[in-house]
mmCIF file of C-alpha atoms and ligand atoms in Angstrom:
data_model
loop_
_atom_site.group_PDB
_atom_site.id
_atom_site.type_symbol
_atom_site.label_atom_id
_atom_site.label_comp_id
_atom_site.label_asym_id
_atom_site.label_seq_id
_atom_site.Cartn_x
_atom_site.Cartn_y
_atom_site.Cartn_z
ATOM 1 C CA MET A 1 124.522 126.217 102.527
ATOM 2 C CA THR A 2 123.849 123.939 99.807
ATOM 3 C CA ASP A 3 122.271 125.158 96.809
ATOM 4 C CA LEU A 4 119.121 122.896 97.939
ATOM 5 C CA GLY A 5 119.384 124.740 101.680
ATOM 6 C CA ILE A 6 119.379 128.334 99.979
ATOM 7 C CA ALA A 7 116.531 127.501 97.406
ATOM 8 C CA PHE A 8 114.518 126.282 100.638
ATOM 9 C CA LYS A 9 115.490 129.619 102.439
ATOM 10 C CA ASP A 10 114.057 131.500 99.168
ATOM 11 C CA VAL A 11 111.095 129.937 99.191
ATOM 12 C CA PHE A 12 110.169 129.601 103.560
ATOM 13 C CA GLY A 13 112.804 132.404 104.532
ATOM 14 C CA ARG A 14 114.593 130.528 107.048
ATOM 15 C CA ALA A 15 117.199 127.861 107.178
ATOM 16 C CA PRO A 16 116.309 123.923 106.793
ATOM 17 C CA GLU A 17 116.950 121.932 109.357
ATOM 18 C CA GLY A 18 118.617 119.394 107.076
ATOM 19 C CA CYS A 19 118.380 118.200 103.909
ATOM 20 C CA TRP A 20 118.114 114.060 102.505
ATOM 21 C CA ALA A 21 117.863 112.431 98.750
ATOM 22 C CA ALA A 22 116.483 109.270 97.324
ATOM 23 C CA PRO A 23 116.711 107.708 94.027
ATOM 24 C CA GLY A 24 114.494 106.472 91.213
ATOM 25 C CA ARG A 25 114.699 103.122 89.676
ATOM 26 C CA VAL A 26 114.912 100.591 86.955
ATOM 27 C CA ASN A 27 114.303 97.255 87.378
ATOM 28 C CA LEU A 28 116.385 94.772 86.467
ATOM 29 C CA ILE A 29 114.394 91.732 85.526
ATOM 30 C CA GLY A 30 111.150 90.586 87.569
ATOM 31 C CA GLU A 31 108.078 92.721 86.295
ATOM 32 C CA HIS A 32 104.507 92.415 87.902
ATOM 33 C CA THR A 33 105.863 89.882 90.309
ATOM 34 C CA ASP A 34 105.942 91.736 93.212
ATOM 35 C CA TYR A 35 102.263 92.075 94.160
ATOM 36 C CA ASN A 36 102.209 88.288 93.393
ATOM 37 C CA ASP A 37 104.592 87.589 96.052
ATOM 38 C CA GLY A 38 107.643 86.817 93.787
ATOM 39 C CA HIS A 39 110.912 87.878 93.037
ATOM 40 C CA VAL A 40 112.464 91.339 91.677
ATOM 41 C CA LEU A 41 115.806 92.589 91.126
ATOM 42 C CA PRO A 42 115.533 96.583 91.014
ATOM 43 C CA PHE A 43 118.594 99.152 90.663
ATOM 44 C CA ALA A 44 118.544 102.310 92.387
ATOM 45 C CA LEU A 45 119.704 105.517 90.222
ATOM 46 C CA PRO A 46 122.089 108.167 90.328
ATOM 47 C CA GLN A 47 118.821 110.329 89.765
ATOM 48 C CA THR A 48 117.207 111.560 92.836
ATOM 49 C CA THR A 49 114.741 113.938 94.369
ATOM 50 C CA ARG A 50 115.793 115.792 97.176
ATOM 51 C CA ALA A 51 114.205 117.594 100.076
ATOM 52 C CA ALA A 52 115.045 120.146 102.542
ATOM 53 C CA VAL A 53 112.910 119.973 105.976
ATOM 54 C CA ALA A 54 112.324 122.227 108.412
ATOM 55 C CA ARG A 55 109.853 121.371 111.029
ATOM 56 C CA ARG A 56 106.793 123.240 111.909
ATOM 57 C CA ASP A 57 104.629 122.971 115.063
ATOM 58 C CA ASP A 58 101.694 124.721 113.808
ATOM 59 C CA GLY A 59 99.741 121.814 112.056
ATOM 60 C CA LEU A 60 100.441 122.618 108.901
ATOM 61 C CA LEU A 61 102.042 121.095 106.180
ATOM 62 C CA ARG A 62 103.535 123.126 102.881
ATOM 63 C CA VAL A 63 105.368 121.853 99.800
ATOM 64 C CA HIS A 64 106.997 123.140 97.370
ATOM 65 C CA SER A 65 109.286 121.796 94.178
ATOM 66 C CA ALA A 66 111.743 123.397 92.161
ATOM 67 C CA ASP A 67 110.311 120.991 88.961
ATOM 68 C CA MET A 68 105.830 121.974 89.323
ATOM 69 C CA ASP A 69 104.398 125.282 88.720
ATOM 70 C CA GLY A 70 101.749 126.753 91.449
ATOM 71 C CA GLY A 71 103.887 127.531 94.617
ATOM 72 C CA VAL A 72 103.758 126.560 97.858
ATOM 73 C CA VAL A 73 100.818 123.884 98.728
ATOM 74 C CA GLU A 74 99.208 124.400 102.066
ATOM 75 C CA LEU A 75 98.178 121.626 103.677
ATOM 76 C CA ARG A 76 96.258 121.436 107.788
ATOM 77 C CA VAL A 77 97.867 118.469 108.606
ATOM 78 C CA ASP A 78 94.227 117.073 110.898
ATOM 79 C CA ASP A 79 92.759 117.765 107.415
ATOM 80 C CA LEU A 80 94.836 115.004 105.719
ATOM 81 C CA ALA A 81 92.141 111.787 104.518
ATOM 82 C CA PRO A 82 92.844 109.746 102.269
ATOM 83 C CA GLY A 83 91.299 110.324 98.843
ATOM 84 C CA THR A 84 92.012 113.908 99.171
ATOM 85 C CA GLY A 85 93.621 114.692 96.277
ATOM 86 C CA ALA A 86 96.125 117.791 95.763
ATOM 87 C CA GLY A 87 97.684 117.324 92.774
ATOM 88 C CA TRP A 88 101.800 115.955 93.194
ATOM 89 C CA ALA A 89 101.428 117.083 97.007
ATOM 90 C CA THR A 90 99.230 114.505 97.725
ATOM 91 C CA TYR A 91 102.686 111.929 97.374
ATOM 92 C CA PRO A 92 103.902 113.829 100.516
ATOM 93 C CA ALA A 93 100.825 114.626 102.172
ATOM 94 C CA ALA A 94 99.937 110.866 102.063
ATOM 95 C CA VAL A 95 103.246 109.386 103.392
ATOM 96 C CA LEU A 96 102.376 112.503 106.576
ATOM 97 C CA TRP A 97 99.364 110.532 107.350
ATOM 98 C CA THR A 98 100.330 106.963 106.539
ATOM 99 C CA LEU A 99 103.194 108.054 109.512
ATOM 100 C CA ARG A 100 100.961 109.401 111.614
ATOM 101 C CA GLU A 101 98.339 106.739 111.083
ATOM 102 C CA ALA A 102 100.753 104.565 112.325
ATOM 103 C CA GLY A 103 101.193 106.040 115.518
ATOM 104 C CA GLN A 104 104.045 108.217 114.656
ATOM 105 C CA PRO A 105 105.057 111.007 116.650
ATOM 106 C CA VAL A 106 104.811 113.176 113.314
ATOM 107 C CA GLY A 107 103.778 116.898 113.020
ATOM 108 C CA GLY A 108 103.106 119.416 110.151
ATOM 109 C CA ALA A 109 106.807 120.465 107.941
ATOM 110 C CA ASP A 110 108.026 122.893 105.411
ATOM 111 C CA ILE A 111 109.547 121.278 102.724
ATOM 112 C CA HIS A 112 111.011 122.088 99.521
ATOM 113 C CA TYR A 113 112.077 119.564 96.909
ATOM 114 C CA ASP A 114 114.069 119.170 93.646
ATOM 115 C CA SER A 115 114.360 116.003 91.289
ATOM 116 C CA THR A 116 116.444 114.487 88.287
ATOM 117 C CA VAL A 117 114.318 111.777 88.188
ATOM 118 C CA PRO A 118 112.550 111.769 85.240
ATOM 119 C CA VAL A 119 108.370 112.269 85.508
ATOM 120 C CA GLY A 120 106.162 109.670 84.196
ATOM 121 C CA GLY A 121 108.911 108.042 82.449
ATOM 122 C CA GLY A 122 108.245 104.720 85.096
ATOM 123 C CA LEU A 123 111.078 105.194 86.720
ATOM 124 C CA SER A 124 109.883 105.137 90.035
ATOM 125 C CA SER A 125 109.989 109.037 90.345
ATOM 126 C CA SER A 126 106.822 109.124 93.161
ATOM 127 C CA ALA A 127 108.767 106.404 95.088
ATOM 128 C CA ALA A 128 111.611 109.128 95.471
ATOM 129 C CA LEU A 129 109.193 111.483 96.970
ATOM 130 C CA GLN A 130 107.711 109.165 99.062
ATOM 131 C CA VAL A 131 110.846 107.723 100.422
ATOM 132 C CA VAL A 132 112.763 111.313 100.739
ATOM 133 C CA THR A 133 109.766 112.125 102.372
ATOM 134 C CA ALA A 134 109.263 109.710 104.999
ATOM 135 C CA LEU A 135 113.183 109.203 105.631
ATOM 136 C CA ALA A 136 113.465 112.980 106.272
ATOM 137 C CA LEU A 137 109.797 113.233 108.525
ATOM 138 C CA GLY A 138 110.981 110.276 110.050
ATOM 139 C CA GLU A 139 114.772 110.967 110.993
ATOM 140 C CA LEU A 140 113.647 114.468 112.241
ATOM 141 C CA HIS A 141 111.191 113.288 114.791
ATOM 142 C CA GLY A 142 112.886 110.557 115.631
ATOM 143 C CA VAL A 143 110.990 107.609 113.957
ATOM 144 C CA ARG A 144 112.869 104.592 114.774
ATOM 145 C CA THR A 145 111.823 101.892 111.564
ATOM 146 C CA GLY A 146 114.464 100.343 109.519
ATOM 147 C CA ARG A 147 114.254 100.599 105.881
ATOM 148 C CA GLN A 148 112.089 98.208 105.181
ATOM 149 C CA GLU A 149 109.593 98.979 107.055
ATOM 150 C CA LEU A 150 110.574 102.750 105.628
ATOM 151 C CA ALA A 151 109.161 101.273 102.069
ATOM 152 C CA LEU A 152 106.352 99.098 103.410
ATOM 153 C CA LEU A 153 104.509 102.342 104.701
ATOM 154 C CA CYS A 154 105.340 104.596 101.476
ATOM 155 C CA GLN A 155 103.668 101.905 99.524
ATOM 156 C CA ARG A 156 100.809 102.142 102.257
ATOM 157 C CA SER A 157 100.382 105.547 101.343
ATOM 158 C CA GLU A 158 100.112 104.866 97.692
ATOM 159 C CA ASN A 159 97.621 102.594 98.010
ATOM 160 C CA VAL A 160 95.068 103.955 100.812
ATOM 161 C CA TYR A 161 95.748 107.712 100.332
ATOM 162 C CA VAL A 162 96.509 107.866 96.919
ATOM 163 C CA GLY A 163 94.676 105.013 95.851
ATOM 164 C CA ALA A 164 96.705 103.080 93.359
ATOM 165 C CA PRO A 165 97.882 98.860 94.398
ATOM 166 C CA VAL A 166 100.973 99.162 92.989
ATOM 167 C CA GLY A 167 103.489 96.800 94.847
ATOM 168 C CA VAL A 168 106.775 97.228 96.791
ATOM 169 C CA MET A 169 109.203 97.187 94.746
ATOM 170 C CA ASP A 170 110.160 100.574 93.962
ATOM 171 C CA GLN A 171 109.962 102.321 97.566
ATOM 172 C CA THR A 172 111.739 99.581 98.179
ATOM 173 C CA ALA A 173 114.626 100.006 95.937
ATOM 174 C CA SER A 174 114.484 103.321 96.147
ATOM 175 C CA ALA A 175 114.526 102.929 100.359
ATOM 176 C CA CYS A 176 117.213 100.145 100.098
ATOM 177 C CA CYS A 177 119.882 99.850 97.681
ATOM 178 C CA THR A 178 123.181 100.257 97.225
ATOM 179 C CA GLU A 179 125.914 101.365 94.920
ATOM 180 C CA GLY A 180 127.401 98.770 92.930
ATOM 181 C CA HIS A 181 124.384 96.419 93.313
ATOM 182 C CA ALA A 182 120.802 95.165 92.151
ATOM 183 C CA LEU A 183 118.407 94.323 95.385
ATOM 184 C CA HIS A 184 117.138 91.135 95.194
ATOM 185 C CA LEU A 185 113.882 91.381 97.476
ATOM 186 C CA ASP A 186 112.025 88.261 97.717
ATOM 187 C CA VAL A 187 108.325 89.802 98.652
ATOM 188 C CA ARG A 188 106.735 86.894 100.539
ATOM 189 C CA GLY A 189 109.125 86.956 103.201
ATOM 190 C CA LEU A 190 110.773 90.727 102.028
ATOM 191 C CA GLU A 191 114.145 88.802 102.302
ATOM 192 C CA GLN A 192 116.859 91.268 101.059
ATOM 193 C CA ARG A 193 120.268 90.431 98.961
ATOM 194 C CA GLN A 194 122.655 92.907 97.599
ATOM 195 C CA VAL A 195 123.795 91.153 94.344
ATOM 196 C CA PRO A 196 126.953 93.017 93.202
ATOM 197 C CA LEU A 197 126.427 94.472 89.429
ATOM 198 C CA ASP A 198 129.647 95.887 87.715
ATOM 199 C CA LEU A 199 128.690 96.760 84.878
ATOM 200 C CA ALA A 200 132.014 99.159 83.768
ATOM 201 C CA GLY A 201 134.313 96.116 85.052
ATOM 202 C CA ASN A 202 132.718 93.660 82.640
ATOM 203 C CA GLY A 203 132.505 96.530 79.634
ATOM 204 C CA LEU A 204 128.981 96.832 79.700
ATOM 205 C CA THR A 205 126.590 100.039 80.228
ATOM 206 C CA LEU A 206 123.570 99.840 80.684
ATOM 207 C CA LEU A 207 121.140 102.142 78.470
ATOM 208 C CA VAL A 208 117.888 103.481 79.534
ATOM 209 C CA ALA A 209 115.457 105.275 77.038
ATOM 210 C CA ASP A 210 112.308 106.870 78.178
ATOM 211 C CA THR A 211 110.222 106.840 75.989
ATOM 212 C CA ARG A 212 108.207 109.843 76.982
ATOM 213 C CA VAL A 213 105.098 108.440 76.151
ATOM 214 C CA LYS A 214 102.051 107.327 78.910
ATOM 215 C CA HIS A 215 99.151 105.583 77.703
ATOM 216 C CA ALA A 216 96.384 106.834 79.175
ATOM 217 C CA HIS A 217 94.793 103.779 80.517
ATOM 218 C CA ALA A 218 97.947 102.945 82.413
ATOM 219 C CA ASP A 219 96.051 103.377 85.812
ATOM 220 C CA GLY A 220 93.248 101.259 85.350
ATOM 221 C CA ALA A 221 94.956 98.815 82.889
ATOM 222 C CA TYR A 222 97.929 97.607 86.472
ATOM 223 C CA ALA A 223 94.611 97.758 88.811
ATOM 224 C CA SER A 224 93.011 94.769 86.891
ATOM 225 C CA LEU A 225 96.106 92.875 85.545
ATOM 226 C CA ARG A 226 96.349 92.739 89.207
ATOM 227 C CA ALA A 227 92.700 91.523 89.899
ATOM 228 C CA GLY A 228 93.366 89.384 87.140
ATOM 229 C CA CYS A 229 96.507 87.692 88.899
ATOM 230 C CA GLU A 230 94.397 87.127 92.194
ATOM 231 C CA ALA A 231 91.953 85.709 90.131
ATOM 232 C CA ALA A 232 94.315 83.142 88.714
ATOM 233 C CA ALA A 233 96.365 82.399 92.304
ATOM 234 C CA SER A 234 92.371 82.011 93.472
ATOM 235 C CA ALA A 235 91.049 79.610 91.082
ATOM 236 C CA LEU A 236 94.201 77.739 91.428
ATOM 237 C CA GLY A 237 93.600 77.368 95.030
ATOM 238 C CA LEU A 238 96.274 79.267 96.132
ATOM 239 C CA PRO A 239 97.237 82.074 98.127
ATOM 240 C CA SER A 240 99.402 83.437 94.943
ATOM 241 C CA LEU A 241 100.696 83.351 91.786
ATOM 242 C CA ARG A 242 104.101 82.648 93.778
ATOM 243 C CA ASP A 243 103.277 79.551 94.462
ATOM 244 C CA VAL A 244 102.799 78.235 91.407
ATOM 245 C CA SER A 245 106.095 76.369 90.701
ATOM 246 C CA HIS A 246 108.166 76.618 87.350
ATOM 247 C CA ASP A 247 107.420 72.427 87.128
ATOM 248 C CA GLY A 248 104.013 72.631 87.809
ATOM 249 C CA LEU A 249 103.492 75.345 85.401
ATOM 250 C CA ALA A 250 101.781 73.376 83.089
ATOM 251 C CA ALA A 251 99.464 71.335 84.956
ATOM 252 C CA ALA A 252 98.408 74.761 86.539
ATOM 253 C CA LEU A 253 97.967 76.059 83.165
ATOM 254 C CA ASP A 254 95.793 73.428 82.084
ATOM 255 C CA ALA A 255 93.509 74.402 85.487
ATOM 256 C CA LEU A 256 92.277 77.943 85.139
ATOM 257 C CA PRO A 257 89.621 78.537 83.385
ATOM 258 C CA ASP A 258 90.744 80.593 80.677
ATOM 259 C CA GLU A 259 92.979 82.347 78.028
ATOM 260 C CA ARG A 260 93.852 85.271 80.047
ATOM 261 C CA LEU A 261 94.519 83.647 83.394
ATOM 262 C CA ARG A 262 96.688 81.077 81.796
ATOM 263 C CA ARG A 263 98.578 84.131 80.021
ATOM 264 C CA LEU A 264 98.827 86.237 83.275
ATOM 265 C CA THR A 265 100.066 83.165 84.833
ATOM 266 C CA ARG A 266 102.747 81.990 82.467
ATOM 267 C CA HIS A 267 103.746 85.430 82.645
ATOM 268 C CA VAL A 268 104.239 85.549 86.319
ATOM 269 C CA VAL A 269 105.787 82.140 86.823
ATOM 270 C CA THR A 270 108.245 82.397 84.039
ATOM 271 C CA GLU A 271 109.235 85.957 85.517
ATOM 272 C CA ASN A 272 110.043 84.565 89.040
ATOM 273 C CA ARG A 273 112.277 81.672 87.471
ATOM 274 C CA ARG A 274 113.807 84.482 84.869
ATOM 275 C CA VAL A 275 114.782 86.220 88.324
ATOM 276 C CA GLU A 276 116.794 83.301 90.023
ATOM 277 C CA ASP A 277 118.345 82.786 86.293
ATOM 278 C CA VAL A 278 119.805 86.439 86.501
ATOM 279 C CA ILE A 279 120.809 85.801 90.123
ATOM 280 C CA ALA A 280 122.613 82.938 89.333
ATOM 281 C CA LEU A 281 124.184 83.924 86.128
ATOM 282 C CA LEU A 282 125.131 86.687 88.482
ATOM 283 C CA ASP A 283 126.548 85.216 91.165
ATOM 284 C CA ALA A 284 128.671 83.126 88.907
ATOM 285 C CA GLY A 285 130.315 85.903 87.193
ATOM 286 C CA ARG A 286 128.293 85.742 83.993
ATOM 287 C CA ILE A 287 127.162 88.982 83.772
ATOM 288 C CA ARG A 288 127.028 89.159 79.754
ATOM 289 C CA ASP A 289 125.067 86.005 79.848
ATOM 290 C CA ILE A 290 122.002 87.989 80.991
ATOM 291 C CA GLY A 291 121.422 90.100 78.534
ATOM 292 C CA PRO A 292 118.800 86.449 76.488
ATOM 293 C CA VAL A 293 117.074 86.542 79.749
ATOM 294 C CA LEU A 294 116.215 89.844 79.792
ATOM 295 C CA THR A 295 115.631 89.977 76.600
ATOM 296 C CA ALA A 296 112.701 86.618 77.152
ATOM 297 C CA GLY A 297 111.485 88.876 80.077
ATOM 298 C CA HIS A 298 110.284 91.619 77.391
ATOM 299 C CA LEU A 299 109.070 88.618 75.440
ATOM 300 C CA SER A 300 106.579 87.672 77.772
ATOM 301 C CA LEU A 301 105.722 90.844 78.720
ATOM 302 C CA ARG A 302 104.458 91.797 75.001
ATOM 303 C CA ASP A 303 102.900 88.222 74.262
ATOM 304 C CA ASP A 304 101.924 87.086 77.626
ATOM 305 C CA PHE A 305 101.360 90.105 80.282
ATOM 306 C CA GLN A 306 100.649 92.506 77.167
ATOM 307 C CA VAL A 307 101.730 95.796 78.585
ATOM 308 C CA SER A 308 103.913 96.472 76.129
ATOM 309 C CA CYS A 309 103.666 99.143 73.660
ATOM 310 C CA PRO A 310 104.739 99.885 70.038
ATOM 311 C CA GLU A 311 107.157 102.472 70.807
ATOM 312 C CA LEU A 312 108.553 100.049 73.825
ATOM 313 C CA ASP A 313 108.632 97.266 71.316
ATOM 314 C CA LEU A 314 111.134 99.568 68.854
ATOM 315 C CA VAL A 315 113.386 100.696 71.333
ATOM 316 C CA VAL A 316 113.874 96.971 72.244
ATOM 317 C CA ASP A 317 114.172 95.849 68.985
ATOM 318 C CA THR A 318 116.171 98.561 67.023
ATOM 319 C CA ALA A 319 118.469 98.524 70.408
ATOM 320 C CA LEU A 320 118.772 94.668 70.238
ATOM 321 C CA ASP A 321 119.987 95.320 66.339
ATOM 322 C CA ARG A 322 122.066 97.267 66.822
ATOM 323 C CA GLY A 323 124.454 95.086 68.976
ATOM 324 C CA ALA A 324 122.716 95.200 72.897
ATOM 325 C CA LEU A 325 123.021 91.615 74.812
ATOM 326 C CA GLY A 326 119.477 91.927 76.023
ATOM 327 C CA ALA A 327 116.892 94.526 76.493
ATOM 328 C CA ARG A 328 113.261 94.870 77.401
ATOM 329 C CA MET A 329 111.152 97.324 78.644
ATOM 330 C CA THR A 330 111.169 98.393 82.438
ATOM 331 C CA GLY A 331 108.474 99.259 84.834
ATOM 332 C CA GLY A 332 105.006 98.946 84.822
ATOM 333 C CA GLY A 333 104.567 99.632 80.911
ATOM 334 C CA PHE A 334 102.110 100.977 78.866
ATOM 335 C CA GLY A 335 104.651 103.648 78.360
ATOM 336 C CA GLY A 336 108.175 104.256 80.265
ATOM 337 C CA SER A 337 111.538 103.096 79.750
ATOM 338 C CA ALA A 338 113.412 100.426 78.518
ATOM 339 C CA ILE A 339 116.869 99.205 79.102
ATOM 340 C CA ALA A 340 119.603 97.594 77.075
ATOM 341 C CA LEU A 341 122.585 95.966 77.811
ATOM 342 C CA VAL A 342 125.197 97.513 76.184
ATOM 343 C CA PRO A 343 128.836 96.473 75.579
ATOM 344 C CA VAL A 344 130.811 99.976 75.521
ATOM 345 C CA GLU A 345 131.487 100.066 72.120
ATOM 346 C CA SER A 346 128.529 99.417 70.782
ATOM 347 C CA VAL A 347 126.743 102.196 72.585
ATOM 348 C CA PRO A 348 127.306 104.931 70.284
ATOM 349 C CA ALA A 349 125.477 102.777 67.687
ATOM 350 C CA VAL A 350 122.961 101.824 69.840
ATOM 351 C CA THR A 351 122.126 104.944 71.371
ATOM 352 C CA GLU A 352 122.130 106.655 67.626
ATOM 353 C CA ALA A 353 119.973 104.393 66.299
ATOM 354 C CA VAL A 354 117.388 104.317 69.538
ATOM 355 C CA GLN A 355 117.437 108.448 69.108
ATOM 356 C CA ALA A 356 116.766 107.992 65.209
ATOM 357 C CA ALA A 357 113.495 105.517 65.449
ATOM 358 C CA LEU A 358 112.221 107.239 68.674
ATOM 359 C CA PRO A 359 113.312 111.408 68.133
ATOM 360 C CA ALA A 360 111.714 111.945 71.536
ATOM 361 C CA ALA A 361 113.345 109.162 73.626
ATOM 362 C CA ARG A 362 115.492 110.129 76.244
ATOM 363 C CA ILE A 363 118.652 108.214 76.392
ATOM 364 C CA PHE A 364 120.963 107.982 79.150
ATOM 365 C CA ALA A 365 123.344 105.322 81.307
ATOM 366 C CA ALA A 366 122.507 103.962 84.433
ATOM 367 C CA THR A 367 125.001 102.653 86.851
ATOM 368 C CA PRO A 368 123.659 100.914 89.925
ATOM 369 C CA SER A 369 123.750 103.849 92.947
ATOM 370 C CA ARG A 370 123.290 104.149 96.513
ATOM 371 C CA GLY A 371 119.578 104.258 98.058
ATOM 372 C CA ALA A 372 118.328 107.293 100.360
ATOM 373 C CA HIS A 373 120.331 109.071 102.134
ATOM 374 C CA ARG A 374 120.931 112.557 104.309
ATOM 375 C CA LEU A 375 122.616 115.199 102.613
ATOM 376 C CA PRO A 376 125.892 116.800 104.231
HETATM 377 C C1 GLA B 401 105.047 99.720 88.669
HETATM 378 C C2 GLA B 401 104.798 99.080 90.414
HETATM 379 C C3 GLA B 401 105.658 98.183 91.188
HETATM 380 C C4 GLA B 401 105.677 97.298 89.951
HETATM 381 C C5 GLA B 401 105.844 97.260 88.939
HETATM 382 C C6 GLA B 401 106.135 96.203 87.935
HETATM 383 O O1 GLA B 401 106.205 99.945 88.925
HETATM 384 O O2 GLA B 401 104.738 100.336 91.520
HETATM 385 O O3 GLA B 401 105.540 97.968 92.196
HETATM 386 O O4 GLA B 401 104.342 96.053 90.198
HETATM 387 O O5 GLA B 401 105.008 98.550 88.615
HETATM 388 O O6 GLA B 401 106.605 95.396 88.140
#
């Protein structure tokens, strides 16, 4: 039995039926575009959340995490309902409820988790938790859904049950990414393409710096930004900001009633263009040239979307100063992580400088890794 299986047995007194893993993600480019029907380009981290699972036939969901205090959390499947919080266990409960709501024949289970995805680092630890739960319960109960459908289900569990109006990027990345690639997701039609991203072969490292800062207003701010984008689209008479073309940006800005809506719109429209630019450069084998596009994305998030914070700006500025080709915050913002594209020879200097500037930061190299999978 694997270490995870043994841990399951220690908690639940029997062997699991199977073990699964789902990764966290970084987003290379395409921030706050997913809920505007736009483009994103995340890749999966090597860090995963793992789950050992066995079904139960008595209507109970019992979950335990190696990383959380509080022991086993026990919930009645029939009592699950949106808005009933249970701490971290709300996420697996939400997934189970959503599977059942979708008509899937999923019942109770014992689940033991562990995770190497930093929690609160803006690296989608909650999406990893959702996706590993959905995949494990789905496979054990013979649910036939594709990976994108699984990601949509996890997003719905967060939107409806947890009550956070997130887009579908993180869950899709965790469910659908493949090793050695970033995933281009066009959210409008949910078309996917795996875009080769060979960092090492090009003498590059992608450093992630988790600032370990999360500003308190982050959740409320996300909802209000999303509402702002929807207000801008509706003021323009469009279904979403995706429908503003890059060429049509100036006219759209003229037509908007206030400065905030203009800022939000400018970010979303230019960010969609940056995703397309990065993909074109990667396809052309010009990976080093994506650096300035990443940095331009950071400035747009800082100045137009206004979701950066001093710690993220400090990481970005320090990395660029020490030889990074490009750097940006990644994820929703207001804390969390920044990424830097760094020539291998500059990795020690960049790492040292960022660590000195922000001693609490956790810095590591990220390689594009595989999405969720069953473990042997
Ligand atoms: C969070 C959300 C995603 C996305 C990003 C910003 O990670 O979960 O859906 O909106 O923020 O790009």
